[in-house]
PDB file of C-alpha atoms in Angstrom:
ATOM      1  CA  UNK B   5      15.001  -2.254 -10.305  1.00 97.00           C
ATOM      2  CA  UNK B   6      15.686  -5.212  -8.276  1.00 98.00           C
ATOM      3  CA  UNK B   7      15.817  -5.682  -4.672  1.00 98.00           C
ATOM      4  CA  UNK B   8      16.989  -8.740  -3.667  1.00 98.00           C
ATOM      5  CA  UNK B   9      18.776 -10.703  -1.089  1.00 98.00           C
ATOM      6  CA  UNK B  10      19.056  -8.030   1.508  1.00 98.00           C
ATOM      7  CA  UNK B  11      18.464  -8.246   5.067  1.00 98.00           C
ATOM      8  CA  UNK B  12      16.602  -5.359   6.353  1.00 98.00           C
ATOM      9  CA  UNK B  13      15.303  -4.903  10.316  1.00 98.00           C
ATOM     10  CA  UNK B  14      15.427  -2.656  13.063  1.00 98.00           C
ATOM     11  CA  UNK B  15      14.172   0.144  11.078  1.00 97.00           C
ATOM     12  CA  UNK B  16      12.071   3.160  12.082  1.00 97.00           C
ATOM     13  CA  UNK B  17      13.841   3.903  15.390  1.00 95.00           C
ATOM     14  CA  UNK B  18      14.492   7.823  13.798  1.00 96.00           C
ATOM     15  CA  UNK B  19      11.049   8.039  11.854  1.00 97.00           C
ATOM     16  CA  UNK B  20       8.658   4.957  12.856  1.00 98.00           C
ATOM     17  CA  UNK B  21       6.706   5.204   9.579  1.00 97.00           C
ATOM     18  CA  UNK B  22       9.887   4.057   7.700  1.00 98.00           C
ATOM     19  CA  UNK B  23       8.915   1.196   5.384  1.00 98.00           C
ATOM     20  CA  UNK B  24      11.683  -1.691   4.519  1.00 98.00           C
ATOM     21  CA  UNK B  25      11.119  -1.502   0.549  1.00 98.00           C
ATOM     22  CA  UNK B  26       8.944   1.183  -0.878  1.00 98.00           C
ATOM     23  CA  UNK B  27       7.618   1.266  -4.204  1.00 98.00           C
ATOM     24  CA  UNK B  28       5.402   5.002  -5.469  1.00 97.00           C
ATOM     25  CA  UNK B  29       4.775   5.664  -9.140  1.00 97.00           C
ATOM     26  CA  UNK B  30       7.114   2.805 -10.660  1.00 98.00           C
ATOM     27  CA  UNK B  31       6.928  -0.244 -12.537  1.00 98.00           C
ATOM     28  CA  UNK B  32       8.119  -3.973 -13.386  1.00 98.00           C
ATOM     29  CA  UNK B  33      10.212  -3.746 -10.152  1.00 98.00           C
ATOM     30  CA  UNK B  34      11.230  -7.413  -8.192  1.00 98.00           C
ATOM     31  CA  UNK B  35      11.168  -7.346  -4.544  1.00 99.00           C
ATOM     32  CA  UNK B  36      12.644 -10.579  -4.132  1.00 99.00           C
ATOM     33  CA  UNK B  37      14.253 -13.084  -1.240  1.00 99.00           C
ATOM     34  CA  UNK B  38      14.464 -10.456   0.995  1.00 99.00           C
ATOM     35  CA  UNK B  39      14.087 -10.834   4.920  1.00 99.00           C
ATOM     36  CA  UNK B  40      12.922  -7.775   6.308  1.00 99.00           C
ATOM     37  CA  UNK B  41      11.834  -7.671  10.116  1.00 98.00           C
ATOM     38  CA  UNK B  42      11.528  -5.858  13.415  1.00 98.00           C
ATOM     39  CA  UNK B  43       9.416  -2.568  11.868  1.00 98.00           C
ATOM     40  CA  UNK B  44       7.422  -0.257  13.229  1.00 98.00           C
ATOM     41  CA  UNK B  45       5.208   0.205   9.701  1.00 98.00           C
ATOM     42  CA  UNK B  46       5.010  -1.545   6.771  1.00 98.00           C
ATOM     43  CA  UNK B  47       7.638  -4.302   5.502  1.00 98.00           C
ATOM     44  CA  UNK B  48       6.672  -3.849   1.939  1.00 99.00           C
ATOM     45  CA  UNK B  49       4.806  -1.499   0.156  1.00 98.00           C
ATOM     46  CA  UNK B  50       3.804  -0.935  -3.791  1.00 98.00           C
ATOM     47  CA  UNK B  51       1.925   2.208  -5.151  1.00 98.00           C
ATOM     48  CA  UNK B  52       0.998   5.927  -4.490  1.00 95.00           C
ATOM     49  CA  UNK B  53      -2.168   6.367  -5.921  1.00 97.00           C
ATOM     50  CA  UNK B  54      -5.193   6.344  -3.439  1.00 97.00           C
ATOM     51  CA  UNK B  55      -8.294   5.009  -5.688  1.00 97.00           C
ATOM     52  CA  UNK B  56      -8.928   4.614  -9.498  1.00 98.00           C
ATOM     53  CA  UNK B  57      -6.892   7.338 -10.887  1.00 97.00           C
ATOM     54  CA  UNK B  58      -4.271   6.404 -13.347  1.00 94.00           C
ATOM     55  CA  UNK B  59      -0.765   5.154 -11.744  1.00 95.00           C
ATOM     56  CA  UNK B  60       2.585   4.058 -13.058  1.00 97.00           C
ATOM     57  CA  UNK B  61       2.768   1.400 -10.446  1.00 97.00           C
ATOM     58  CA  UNK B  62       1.996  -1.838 -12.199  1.00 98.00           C
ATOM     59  CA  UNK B  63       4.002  -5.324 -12.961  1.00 98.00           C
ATOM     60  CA  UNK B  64       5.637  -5.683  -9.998  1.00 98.00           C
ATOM     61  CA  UNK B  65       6.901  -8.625  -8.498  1.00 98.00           C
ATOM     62  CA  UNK B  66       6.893  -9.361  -4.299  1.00 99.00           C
ATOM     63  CA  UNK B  67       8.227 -12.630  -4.027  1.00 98.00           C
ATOM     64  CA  UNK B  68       9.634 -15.565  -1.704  1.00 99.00           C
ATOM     65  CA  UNK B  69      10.093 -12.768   1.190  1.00 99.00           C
ATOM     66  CA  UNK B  70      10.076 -13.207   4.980  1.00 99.00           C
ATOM     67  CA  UNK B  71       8.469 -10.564   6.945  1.00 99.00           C
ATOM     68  CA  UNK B  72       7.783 -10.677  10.091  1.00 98.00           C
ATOM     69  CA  UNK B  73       7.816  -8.900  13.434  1.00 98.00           C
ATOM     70  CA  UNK B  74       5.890  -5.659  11.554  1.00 98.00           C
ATOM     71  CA  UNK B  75       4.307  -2.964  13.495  1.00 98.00           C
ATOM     72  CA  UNK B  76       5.148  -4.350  17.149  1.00 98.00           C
ATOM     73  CA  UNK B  77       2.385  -2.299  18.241  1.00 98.00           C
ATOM     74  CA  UNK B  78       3.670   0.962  17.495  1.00 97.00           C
ATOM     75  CA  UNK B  79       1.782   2.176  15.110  1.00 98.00           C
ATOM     76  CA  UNK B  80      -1.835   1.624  13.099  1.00 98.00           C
ATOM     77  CA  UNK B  81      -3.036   0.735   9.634  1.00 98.00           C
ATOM     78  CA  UNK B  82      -0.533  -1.192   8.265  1.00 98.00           C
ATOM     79  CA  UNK B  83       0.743  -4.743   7.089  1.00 98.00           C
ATOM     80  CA  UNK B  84       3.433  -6.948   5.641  1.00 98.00           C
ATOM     81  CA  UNK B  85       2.652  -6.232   2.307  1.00 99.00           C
ATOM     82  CA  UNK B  86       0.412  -2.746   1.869  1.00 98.00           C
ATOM     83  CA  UNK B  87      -0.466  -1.376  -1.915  1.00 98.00           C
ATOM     84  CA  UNK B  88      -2.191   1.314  -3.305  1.00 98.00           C
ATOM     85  CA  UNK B  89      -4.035   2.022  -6.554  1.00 98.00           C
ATOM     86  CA  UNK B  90      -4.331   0.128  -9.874  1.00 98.00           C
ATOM     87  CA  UNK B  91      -1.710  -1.945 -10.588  1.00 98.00           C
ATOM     88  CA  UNK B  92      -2.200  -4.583 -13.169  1.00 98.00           C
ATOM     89  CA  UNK B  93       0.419  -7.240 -13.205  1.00 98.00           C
ATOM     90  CA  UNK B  94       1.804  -6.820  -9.769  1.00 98.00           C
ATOM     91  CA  UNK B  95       2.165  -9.991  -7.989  1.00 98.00           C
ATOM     92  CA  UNK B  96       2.641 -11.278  -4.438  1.00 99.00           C
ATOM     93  CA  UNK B  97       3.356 -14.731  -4.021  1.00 98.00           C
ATOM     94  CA  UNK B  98       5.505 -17.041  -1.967  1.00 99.00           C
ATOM     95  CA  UNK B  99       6.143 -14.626   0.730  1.00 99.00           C
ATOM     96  CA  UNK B 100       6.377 -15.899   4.586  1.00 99.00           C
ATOM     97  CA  UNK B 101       4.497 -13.278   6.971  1.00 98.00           C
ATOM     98  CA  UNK B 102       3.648 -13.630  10.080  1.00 98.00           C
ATOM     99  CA  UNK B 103       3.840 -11.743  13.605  1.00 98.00           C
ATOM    100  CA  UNK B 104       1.996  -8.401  12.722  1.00 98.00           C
ATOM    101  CA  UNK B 105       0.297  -6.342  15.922  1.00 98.00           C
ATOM    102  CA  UNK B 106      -0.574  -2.766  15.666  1.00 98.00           C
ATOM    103  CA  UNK B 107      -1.659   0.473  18.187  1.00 98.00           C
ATOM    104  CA  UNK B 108      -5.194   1.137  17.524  1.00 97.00           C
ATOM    105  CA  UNK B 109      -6.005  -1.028  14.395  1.00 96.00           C
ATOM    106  CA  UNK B 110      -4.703  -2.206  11.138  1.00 97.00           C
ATOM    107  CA  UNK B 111      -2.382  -4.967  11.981  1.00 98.00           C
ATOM    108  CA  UNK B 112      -2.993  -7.252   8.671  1.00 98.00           C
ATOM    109  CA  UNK B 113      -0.887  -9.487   6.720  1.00 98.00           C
ATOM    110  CA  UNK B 114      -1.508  -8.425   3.059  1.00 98.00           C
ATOM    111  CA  UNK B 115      -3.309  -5.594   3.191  1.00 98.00           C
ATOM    112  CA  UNK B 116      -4.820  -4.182  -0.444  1.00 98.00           C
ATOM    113  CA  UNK B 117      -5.774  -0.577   0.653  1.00 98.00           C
ATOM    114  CA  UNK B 118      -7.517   2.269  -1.119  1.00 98.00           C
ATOM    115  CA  UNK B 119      -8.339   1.529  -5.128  1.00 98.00           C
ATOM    116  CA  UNK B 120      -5.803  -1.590  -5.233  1.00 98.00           C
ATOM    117  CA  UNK B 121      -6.884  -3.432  -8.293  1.00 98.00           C
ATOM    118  CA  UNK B 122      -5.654  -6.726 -10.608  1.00 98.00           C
ATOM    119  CA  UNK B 123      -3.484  -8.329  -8.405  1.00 98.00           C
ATOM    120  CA  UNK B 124      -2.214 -11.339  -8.037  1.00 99.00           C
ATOM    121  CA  UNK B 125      -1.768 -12.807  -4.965  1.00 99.00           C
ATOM    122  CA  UNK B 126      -1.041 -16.145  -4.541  1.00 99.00           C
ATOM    123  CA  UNK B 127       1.008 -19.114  -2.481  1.00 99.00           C
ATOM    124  CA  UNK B 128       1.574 -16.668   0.815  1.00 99.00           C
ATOM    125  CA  UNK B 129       1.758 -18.090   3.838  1.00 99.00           C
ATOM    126  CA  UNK B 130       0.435 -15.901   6.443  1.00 99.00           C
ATOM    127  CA  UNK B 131       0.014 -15.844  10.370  1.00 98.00           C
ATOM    128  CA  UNK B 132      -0.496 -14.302  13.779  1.00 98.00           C
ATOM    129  CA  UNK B 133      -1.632 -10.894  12.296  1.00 98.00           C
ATOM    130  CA  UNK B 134      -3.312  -9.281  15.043  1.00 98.00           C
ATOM    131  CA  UNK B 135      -6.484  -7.807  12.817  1.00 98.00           C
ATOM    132  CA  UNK B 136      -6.199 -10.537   9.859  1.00 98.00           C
ATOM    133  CA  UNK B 137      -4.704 -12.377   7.114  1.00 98.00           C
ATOM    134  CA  UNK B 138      -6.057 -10.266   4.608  1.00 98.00           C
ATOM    135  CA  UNK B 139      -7.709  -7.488   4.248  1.00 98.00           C
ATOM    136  CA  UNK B 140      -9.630  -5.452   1.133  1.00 98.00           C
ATOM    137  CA  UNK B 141     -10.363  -1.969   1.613  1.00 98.00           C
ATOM    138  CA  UNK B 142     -11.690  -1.418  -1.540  1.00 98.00           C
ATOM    139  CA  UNK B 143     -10.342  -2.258  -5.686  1.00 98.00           C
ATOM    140  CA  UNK B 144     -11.921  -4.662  -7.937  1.00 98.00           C
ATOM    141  CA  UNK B 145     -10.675  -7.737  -9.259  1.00 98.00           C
ATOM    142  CA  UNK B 146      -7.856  -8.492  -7.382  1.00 98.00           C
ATOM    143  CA  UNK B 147      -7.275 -12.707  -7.197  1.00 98.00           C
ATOM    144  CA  UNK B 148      -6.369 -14.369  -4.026  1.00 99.00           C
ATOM    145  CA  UNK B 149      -5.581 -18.059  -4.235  1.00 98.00           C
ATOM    146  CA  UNK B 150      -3.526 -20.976  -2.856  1.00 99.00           C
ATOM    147  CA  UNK B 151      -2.857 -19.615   0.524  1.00 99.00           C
ATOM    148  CA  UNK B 152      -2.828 -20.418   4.072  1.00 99.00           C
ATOM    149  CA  UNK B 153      -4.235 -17.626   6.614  1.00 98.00           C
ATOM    150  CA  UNK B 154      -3.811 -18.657   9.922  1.00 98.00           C
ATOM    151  CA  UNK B 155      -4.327 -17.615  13.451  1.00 98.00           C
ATOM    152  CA  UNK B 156      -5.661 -14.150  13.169  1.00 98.00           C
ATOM    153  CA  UNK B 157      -7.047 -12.653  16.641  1.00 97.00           C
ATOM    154  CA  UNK B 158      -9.383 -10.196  15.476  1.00 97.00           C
ATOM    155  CA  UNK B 159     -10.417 -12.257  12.874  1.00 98.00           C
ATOM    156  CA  UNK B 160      -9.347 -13.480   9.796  1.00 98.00           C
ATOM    157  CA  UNK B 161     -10.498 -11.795   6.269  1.00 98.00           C
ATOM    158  CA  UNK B 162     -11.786  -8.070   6.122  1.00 98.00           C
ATOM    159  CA  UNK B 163     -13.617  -6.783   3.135  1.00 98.00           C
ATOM    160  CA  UNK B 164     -14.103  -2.590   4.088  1.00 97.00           C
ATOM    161  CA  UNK B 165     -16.073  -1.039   1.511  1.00 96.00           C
ATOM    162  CA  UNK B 166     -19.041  -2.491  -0.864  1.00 94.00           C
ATOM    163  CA  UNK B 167     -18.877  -1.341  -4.411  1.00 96.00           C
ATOM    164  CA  UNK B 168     -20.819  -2.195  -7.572  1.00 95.00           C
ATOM    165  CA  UNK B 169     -18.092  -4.265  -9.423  1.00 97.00           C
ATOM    166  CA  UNK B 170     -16.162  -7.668  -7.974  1.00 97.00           C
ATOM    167  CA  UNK B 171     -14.159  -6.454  -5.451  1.00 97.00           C
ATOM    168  CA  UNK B 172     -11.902 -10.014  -5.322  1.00 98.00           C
ATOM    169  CA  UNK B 173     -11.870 -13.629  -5.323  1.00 98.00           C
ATOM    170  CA  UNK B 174     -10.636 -15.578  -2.900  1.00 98.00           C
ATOM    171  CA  UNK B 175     -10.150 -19.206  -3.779  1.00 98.00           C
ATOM    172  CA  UNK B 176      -8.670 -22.686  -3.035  1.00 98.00           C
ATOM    173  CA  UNK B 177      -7.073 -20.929   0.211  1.00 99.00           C
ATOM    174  CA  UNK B 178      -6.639 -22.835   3.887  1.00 99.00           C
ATOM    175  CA  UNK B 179      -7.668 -20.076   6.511  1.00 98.00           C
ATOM    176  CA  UNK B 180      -7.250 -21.483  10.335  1.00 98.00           C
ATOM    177  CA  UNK B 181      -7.815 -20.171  13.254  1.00 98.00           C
ATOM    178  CA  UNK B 182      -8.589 -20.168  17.192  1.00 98.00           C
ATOM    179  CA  UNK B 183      -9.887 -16.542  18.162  1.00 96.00           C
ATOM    180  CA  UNK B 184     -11.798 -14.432  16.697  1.00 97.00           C
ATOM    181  CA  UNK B 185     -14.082 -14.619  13.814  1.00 97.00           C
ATOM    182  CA  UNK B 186     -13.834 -15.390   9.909  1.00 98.00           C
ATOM    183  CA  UNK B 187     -15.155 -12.603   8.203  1.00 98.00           C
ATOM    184  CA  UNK B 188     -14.798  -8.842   9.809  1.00 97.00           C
ATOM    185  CA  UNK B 189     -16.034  -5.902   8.259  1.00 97.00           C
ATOM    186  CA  UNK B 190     -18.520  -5.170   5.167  1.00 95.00           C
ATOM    187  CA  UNK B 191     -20.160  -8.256   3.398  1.00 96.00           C
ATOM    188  CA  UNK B 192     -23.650  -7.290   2.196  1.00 91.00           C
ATOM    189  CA  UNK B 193     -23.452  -7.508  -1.732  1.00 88.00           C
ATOM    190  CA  UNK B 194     -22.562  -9.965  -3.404  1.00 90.00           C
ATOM    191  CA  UNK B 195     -19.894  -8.482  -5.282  1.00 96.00           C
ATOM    192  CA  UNK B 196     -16.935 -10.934  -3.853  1.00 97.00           C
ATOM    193  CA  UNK B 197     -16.277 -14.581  -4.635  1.00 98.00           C
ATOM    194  CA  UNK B 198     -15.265 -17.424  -2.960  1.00 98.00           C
ATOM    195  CA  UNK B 199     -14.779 -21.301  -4.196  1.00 98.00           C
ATOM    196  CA  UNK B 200     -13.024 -24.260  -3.055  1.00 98.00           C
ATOM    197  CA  UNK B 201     -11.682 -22.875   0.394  1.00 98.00           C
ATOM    198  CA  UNK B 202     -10.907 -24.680   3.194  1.00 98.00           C
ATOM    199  CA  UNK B 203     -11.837 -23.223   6.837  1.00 98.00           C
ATOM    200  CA  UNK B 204     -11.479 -24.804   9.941  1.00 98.00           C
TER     201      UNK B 204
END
């Protein structure tokens, strides 16, 4: 399937937990030039498996997007780009996101939730999320690279739970920022890795 082109906003006034472009137990799917704002939830979201279990969500493709305007403070745990489970293959890259706020917590940019595992994401821009650019609940070996995280308020990267395989690495990113602090969350093993960022 391809979904592509559209714009998509104003959503969730019926059922706030609508999400623009949902993706469960499917594959090599493009999500593509699509501006989706003004949510209440998620913008984009990829996969239906919470943890390691197998999934058929896998080689898909969230790309030159603009999201922005998610959550508005509605509701919590969410993102501009949420996914669940193993999914070799998919990738996000060249996606615009930026204004995400939330009601309790949870307001990232690219958030990689419960068991989210080999993916790409790369060449995001990504700014004024309320809780972070970025955040890792738990999955293992997920590459971040070549992106700019900027001007998170709670802070900037979150890492959630510690596990005994490399959860990500994060690598020649920019991350800037005023408020709040770098790293939020879990960081006591050493099973992450970053190179050749820039932080100021």
């Amino acid at each position: 399937n391809e979904i592509a082109d559209n714009h998509i906003y104003d959503i969730g006034i019926v059922y706030p937990a609508a999400v623009g472009v949902w993706i469960g137990q499917s594959s090599d799917n493009i999500v593509a030039h699509n501006e989706i704002n003004d949510t209440y939830y998620t913008a984009i979201s990829a996969g239906w498996t919470w943890g390691y279990k197998a999934t058929a969500a896998r080689e898909n493709k969230i790309e030159f997007n603009n999201l922005y305007n998610i959550g508005r403070g509605m509701l919590s745990d969410m993102g501009c780009i949420y996914t669940l489970g193993v999914q070799p293959g998919t990738v996000e890259r060249n996606n615009v996101c930026h204004d995400v706020s939330r009601y309790k917590y949870g307001g990232w940019g690219i958030y990689t939730d419960e068991g989210s595992s080999h993916i790409l994401i790369e060449d995001n821009v990504v700014y004024r999320c309320e809780d972070g650019g970025f955040h890792q609940h738990y999955g293992e070996a997920n590459m971040v690279r070549n992106n700019i995280f900027a001007l998170g308020t709670t802070a900037q990267i979150r890492r959630s739970r510690e596990e005994d395989h490399l959860s990500f690495t994060f690598t020649h990113n920019i991350v800037y920022w005023k408020d709040g602090k770098l790293l939020d969350g879990t960081w006591k093993n050493n099973h992450f890795r970053f190179a050749k960022n820039l932080y100021y």
